[in-house]
PDB file of C-alpha atoms and ligand atoms in Angstrom:
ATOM      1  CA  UNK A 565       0.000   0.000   0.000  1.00 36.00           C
ATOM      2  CA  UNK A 566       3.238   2.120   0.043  1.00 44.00           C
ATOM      3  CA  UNK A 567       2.842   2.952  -3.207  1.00 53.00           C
ATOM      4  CA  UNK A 568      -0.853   4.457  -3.095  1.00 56.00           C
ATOM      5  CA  UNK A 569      -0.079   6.876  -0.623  1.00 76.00           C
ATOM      6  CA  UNK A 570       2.701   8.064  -3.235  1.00 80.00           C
ATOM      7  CA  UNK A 571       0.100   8.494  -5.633  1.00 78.00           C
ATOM      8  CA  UNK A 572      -2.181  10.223  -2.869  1.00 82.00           C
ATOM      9  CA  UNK A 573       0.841  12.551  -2.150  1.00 85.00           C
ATOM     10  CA  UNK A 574       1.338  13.179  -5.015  1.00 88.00           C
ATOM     11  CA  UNK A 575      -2.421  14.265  -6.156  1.00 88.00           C
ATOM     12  CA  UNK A 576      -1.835  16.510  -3.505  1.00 88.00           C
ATOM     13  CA  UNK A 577       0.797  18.168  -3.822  1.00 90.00           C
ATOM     14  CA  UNK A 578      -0.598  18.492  -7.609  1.00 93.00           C
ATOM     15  CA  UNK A 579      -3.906  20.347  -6.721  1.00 94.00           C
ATOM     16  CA  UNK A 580      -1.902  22.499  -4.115  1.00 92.00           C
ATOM     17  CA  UNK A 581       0.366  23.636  -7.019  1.00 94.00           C
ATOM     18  CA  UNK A 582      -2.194  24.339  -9.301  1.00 96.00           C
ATOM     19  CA  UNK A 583      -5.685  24.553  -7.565  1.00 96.00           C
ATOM     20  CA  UNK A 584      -8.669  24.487  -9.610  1.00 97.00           C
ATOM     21  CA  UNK A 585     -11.481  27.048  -9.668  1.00 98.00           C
ATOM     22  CA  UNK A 586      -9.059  29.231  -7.544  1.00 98.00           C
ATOM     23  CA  UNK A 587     -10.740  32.123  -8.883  1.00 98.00           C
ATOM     24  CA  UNK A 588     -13.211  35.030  -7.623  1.00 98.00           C
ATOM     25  CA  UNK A 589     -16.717  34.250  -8.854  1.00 98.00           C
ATOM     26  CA  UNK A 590     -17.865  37.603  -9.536  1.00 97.00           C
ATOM     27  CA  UNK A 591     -21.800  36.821  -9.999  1.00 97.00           C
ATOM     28  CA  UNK A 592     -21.573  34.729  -6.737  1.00 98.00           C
ATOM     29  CA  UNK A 593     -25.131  33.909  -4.858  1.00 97.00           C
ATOM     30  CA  UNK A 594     -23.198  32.920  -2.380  1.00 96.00           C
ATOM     31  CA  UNK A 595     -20.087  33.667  -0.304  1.00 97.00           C
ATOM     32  CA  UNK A 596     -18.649  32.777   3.008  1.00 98.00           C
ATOM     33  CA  UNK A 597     -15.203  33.042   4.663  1.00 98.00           C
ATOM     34  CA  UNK A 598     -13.438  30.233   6.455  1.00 98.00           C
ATOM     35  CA  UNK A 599     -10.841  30.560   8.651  1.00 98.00           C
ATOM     36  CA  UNK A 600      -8.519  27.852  10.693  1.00 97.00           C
ATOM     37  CA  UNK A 601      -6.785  29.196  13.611  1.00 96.00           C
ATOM     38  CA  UNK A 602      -4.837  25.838  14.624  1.00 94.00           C
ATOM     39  CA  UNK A 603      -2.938  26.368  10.933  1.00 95.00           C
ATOM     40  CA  UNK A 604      -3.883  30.133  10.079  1.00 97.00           C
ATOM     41  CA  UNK A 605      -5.521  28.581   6.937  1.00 97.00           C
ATOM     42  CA  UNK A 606      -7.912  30.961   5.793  1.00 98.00           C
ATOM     43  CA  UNK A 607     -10.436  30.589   2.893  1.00 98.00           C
ATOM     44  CA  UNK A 608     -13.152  32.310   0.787  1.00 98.00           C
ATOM     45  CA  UNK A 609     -15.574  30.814  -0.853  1.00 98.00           C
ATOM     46  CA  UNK A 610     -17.906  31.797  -3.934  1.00 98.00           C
ATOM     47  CA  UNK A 611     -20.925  29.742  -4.930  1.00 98.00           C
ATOM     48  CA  UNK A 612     -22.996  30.058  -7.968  1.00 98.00           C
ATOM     49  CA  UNK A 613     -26.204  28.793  -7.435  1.00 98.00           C
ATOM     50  CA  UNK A 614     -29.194  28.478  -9.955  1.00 98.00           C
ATOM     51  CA  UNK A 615     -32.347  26.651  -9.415  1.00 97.00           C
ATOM     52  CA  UNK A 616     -30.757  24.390  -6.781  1.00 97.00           C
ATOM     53  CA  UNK A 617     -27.704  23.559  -8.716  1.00 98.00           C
ATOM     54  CA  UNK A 618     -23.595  24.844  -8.152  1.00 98.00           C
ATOM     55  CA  UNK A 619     -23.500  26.495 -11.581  1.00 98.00           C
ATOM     56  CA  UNK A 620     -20.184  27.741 -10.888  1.00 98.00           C
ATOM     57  CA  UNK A 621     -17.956  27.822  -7.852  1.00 98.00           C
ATOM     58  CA  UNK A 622     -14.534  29.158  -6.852  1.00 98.00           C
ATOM     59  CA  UNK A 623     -12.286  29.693  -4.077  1.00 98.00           C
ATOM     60  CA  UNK A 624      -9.269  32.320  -2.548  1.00 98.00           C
ATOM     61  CA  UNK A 625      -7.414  32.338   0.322  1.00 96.00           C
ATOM     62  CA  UNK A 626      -3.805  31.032   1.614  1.00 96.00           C
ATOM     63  CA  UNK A 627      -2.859  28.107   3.483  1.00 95.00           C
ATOM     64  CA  UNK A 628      -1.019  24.733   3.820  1.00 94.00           C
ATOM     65  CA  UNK A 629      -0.967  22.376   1.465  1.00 92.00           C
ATOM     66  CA  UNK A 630      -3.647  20.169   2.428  1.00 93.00           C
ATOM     67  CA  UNK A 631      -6.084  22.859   2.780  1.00 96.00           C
ATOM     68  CA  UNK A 632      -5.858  23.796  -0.938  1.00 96.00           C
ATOM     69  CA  UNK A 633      -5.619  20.644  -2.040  1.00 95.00           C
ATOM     70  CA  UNK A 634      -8.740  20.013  -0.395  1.00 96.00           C
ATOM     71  CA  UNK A 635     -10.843  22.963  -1.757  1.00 97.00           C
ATOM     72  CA  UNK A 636      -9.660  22.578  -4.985  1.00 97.00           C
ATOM     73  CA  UNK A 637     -11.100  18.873  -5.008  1.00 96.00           C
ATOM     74  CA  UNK A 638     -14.575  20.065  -3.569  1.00 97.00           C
ATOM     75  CA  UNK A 639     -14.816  22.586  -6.159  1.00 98.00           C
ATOM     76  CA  UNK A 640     -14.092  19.882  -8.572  1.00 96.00           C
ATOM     77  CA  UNK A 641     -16.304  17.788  -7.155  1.00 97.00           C
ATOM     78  CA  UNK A 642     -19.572  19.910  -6.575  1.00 98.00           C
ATOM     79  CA  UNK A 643     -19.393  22.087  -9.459  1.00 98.00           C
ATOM     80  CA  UNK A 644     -22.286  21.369 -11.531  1.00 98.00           C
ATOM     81  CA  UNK A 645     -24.187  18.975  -8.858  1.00 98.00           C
ATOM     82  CA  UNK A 646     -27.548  19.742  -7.082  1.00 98.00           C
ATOM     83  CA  UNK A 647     -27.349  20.958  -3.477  1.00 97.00           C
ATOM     84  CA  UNK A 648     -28.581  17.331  -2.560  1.00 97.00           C
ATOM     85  CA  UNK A 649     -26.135  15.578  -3.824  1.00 97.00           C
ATOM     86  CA  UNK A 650     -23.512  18.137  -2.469  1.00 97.00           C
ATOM     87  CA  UNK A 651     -24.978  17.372   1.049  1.00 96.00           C
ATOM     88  CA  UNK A 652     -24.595  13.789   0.025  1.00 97.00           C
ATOM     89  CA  UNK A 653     -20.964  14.501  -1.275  1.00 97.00           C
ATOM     90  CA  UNK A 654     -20.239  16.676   2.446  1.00 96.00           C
ATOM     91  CA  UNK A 655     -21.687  14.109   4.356  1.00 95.00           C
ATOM     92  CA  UNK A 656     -19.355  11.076   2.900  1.00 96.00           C
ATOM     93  CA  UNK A 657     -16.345  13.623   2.866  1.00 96.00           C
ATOM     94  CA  UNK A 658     -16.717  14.287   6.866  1.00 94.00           C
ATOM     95  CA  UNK A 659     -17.813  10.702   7.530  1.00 94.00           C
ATOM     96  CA  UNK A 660     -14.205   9.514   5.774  1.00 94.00           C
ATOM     97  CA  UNK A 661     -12.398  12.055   7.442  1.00 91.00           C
ATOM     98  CA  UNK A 662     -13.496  11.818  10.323  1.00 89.00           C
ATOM     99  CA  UNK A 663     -14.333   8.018  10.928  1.00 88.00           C
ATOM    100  CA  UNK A 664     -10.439   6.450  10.655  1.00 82.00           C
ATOM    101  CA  UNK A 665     -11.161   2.432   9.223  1.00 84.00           C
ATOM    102  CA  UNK A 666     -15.269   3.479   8.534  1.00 87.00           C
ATOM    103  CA  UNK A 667     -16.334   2.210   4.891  1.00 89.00           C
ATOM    104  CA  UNK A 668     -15.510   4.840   2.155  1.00 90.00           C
ATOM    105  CA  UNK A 669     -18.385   5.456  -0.330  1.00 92.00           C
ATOM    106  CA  UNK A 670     -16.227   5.649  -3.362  1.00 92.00           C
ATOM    107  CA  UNK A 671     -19.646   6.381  -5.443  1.00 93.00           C
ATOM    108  CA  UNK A 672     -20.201   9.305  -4.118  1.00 94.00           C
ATOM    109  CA  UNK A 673     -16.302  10.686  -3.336  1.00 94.00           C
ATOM    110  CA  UNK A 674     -14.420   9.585  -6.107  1.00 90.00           C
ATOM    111  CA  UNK A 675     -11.013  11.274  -6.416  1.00 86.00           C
ATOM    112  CA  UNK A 676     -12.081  12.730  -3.107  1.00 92.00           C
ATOM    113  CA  UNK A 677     -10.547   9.327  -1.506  1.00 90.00           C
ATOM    114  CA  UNK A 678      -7.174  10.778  -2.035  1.00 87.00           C
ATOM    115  CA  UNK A 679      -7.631  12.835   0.878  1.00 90.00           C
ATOM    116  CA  UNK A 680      -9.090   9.547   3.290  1.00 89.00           C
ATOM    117  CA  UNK A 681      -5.321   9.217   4.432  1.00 84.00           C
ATOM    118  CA  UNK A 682      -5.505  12.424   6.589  1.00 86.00           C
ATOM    119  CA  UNK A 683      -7.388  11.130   9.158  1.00 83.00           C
ATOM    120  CA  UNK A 684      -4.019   9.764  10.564  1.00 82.00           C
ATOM    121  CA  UNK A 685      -2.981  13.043  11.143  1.00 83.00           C
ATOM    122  CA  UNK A 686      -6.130  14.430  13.745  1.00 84.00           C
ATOM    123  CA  UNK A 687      -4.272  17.982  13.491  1.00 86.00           C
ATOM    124  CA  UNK A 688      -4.902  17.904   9.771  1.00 90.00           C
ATOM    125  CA  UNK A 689      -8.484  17.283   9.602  1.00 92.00           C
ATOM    126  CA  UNK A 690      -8.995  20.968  10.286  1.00 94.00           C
ATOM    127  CA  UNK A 691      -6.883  22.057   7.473  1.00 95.00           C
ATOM    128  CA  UNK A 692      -9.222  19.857   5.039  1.00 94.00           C
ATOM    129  CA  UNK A 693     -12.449  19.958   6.151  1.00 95.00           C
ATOM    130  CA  UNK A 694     -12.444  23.916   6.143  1.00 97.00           C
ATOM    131  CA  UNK A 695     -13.171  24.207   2.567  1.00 98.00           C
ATOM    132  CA  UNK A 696     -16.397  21.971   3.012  1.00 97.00           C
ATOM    133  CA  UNK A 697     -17.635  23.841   6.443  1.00 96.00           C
ATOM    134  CA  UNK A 698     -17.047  26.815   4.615  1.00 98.00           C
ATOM    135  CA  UNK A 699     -19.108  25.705   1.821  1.00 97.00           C
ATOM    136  CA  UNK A 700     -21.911  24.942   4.138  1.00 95.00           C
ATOM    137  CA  UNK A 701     -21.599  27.978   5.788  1.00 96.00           C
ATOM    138  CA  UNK A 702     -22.547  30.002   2.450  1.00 97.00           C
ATOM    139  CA  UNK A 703     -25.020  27.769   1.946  1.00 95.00           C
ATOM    140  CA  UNK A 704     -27.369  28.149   4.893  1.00 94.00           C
ATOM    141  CA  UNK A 705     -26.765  31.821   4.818  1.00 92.00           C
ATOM    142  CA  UNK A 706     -23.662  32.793   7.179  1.00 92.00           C
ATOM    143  CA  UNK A 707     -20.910  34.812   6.405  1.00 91.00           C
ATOM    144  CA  UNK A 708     -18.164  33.203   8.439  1.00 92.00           C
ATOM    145  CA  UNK A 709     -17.178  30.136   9.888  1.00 93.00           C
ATOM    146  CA  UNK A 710     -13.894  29.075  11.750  1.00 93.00           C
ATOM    147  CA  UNK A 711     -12.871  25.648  12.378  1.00 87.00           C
ATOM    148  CA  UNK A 712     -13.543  26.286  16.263  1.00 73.00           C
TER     149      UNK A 712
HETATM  150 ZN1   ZN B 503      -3.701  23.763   7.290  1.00 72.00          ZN
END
């Protein structure tokens, strides 16, 4: 299994390098900022939404590694889905991140997986689920949100 977590690294370090939808969404329904004291990673989120679907999404901010990587794989993976199935997407993210050993829903998290190997590291999980309490944040109407 050595060699998966190469490839996971490496996925990272790829979306840190060049995030995607790292961009200011300037017709944004939605926007919330996210902050992480324990890392100082700090976030903000737009959201497109139009009749109950992410039209378009992006993201700005600074912080590690993981914390990029991460919201430039939820962008990936919610652009273009119903708010449903991004609660169903959320839900499976914080369950694998959260849960070490639980079952992974693959269906629903596909490359998202990548990022299953951080709940090793419990002073991680902050740094990667900010993105997606961010995201939820802008969603149900709030402004900010800190990892707290
Ligand atoms: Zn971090």
């Amino acid at each position: 299994m050595a060699g998966l977590s190469d490839l996971y690294q490496e996925i990272l370090l790829e979306h840190n390098s060049k995030p995607r939808n790292f961009k200011k969404v300037d017709d944004a329904s939605q926007t919330a900022d996210g902050y992480n004291p324990l890392c100082g990673d700090q976030i903000t989120l737009y959201l497109k939404v139009v009749d109950g679907v992410i039209d378009d999404v992006g993201f700005q901010g600074s912080g590690c590694a993981i914390s990029r990587a991460s919201a430039s794989m939820m962008t990936q993976s919610i652009k273009g889905q119903s708010l449903e199935k991004v609660q169903e997407i959320f839900e499976a993210f914080h369950y694998m991140i959260t849960e070490p050993g639980g079952e992974i829903d693959l269906d629903t998290l596909g490359d998202l997986e990548t990022l299953s190997g951080i709940n090793e590291f419990p002073t991680r999980i902050k740094c990667a689920v900010l993105a997606w309490h961010t995201m939820n944040a802008a969603l149900s109407g709030e402004s900010e949100v800190t990892t707290e």
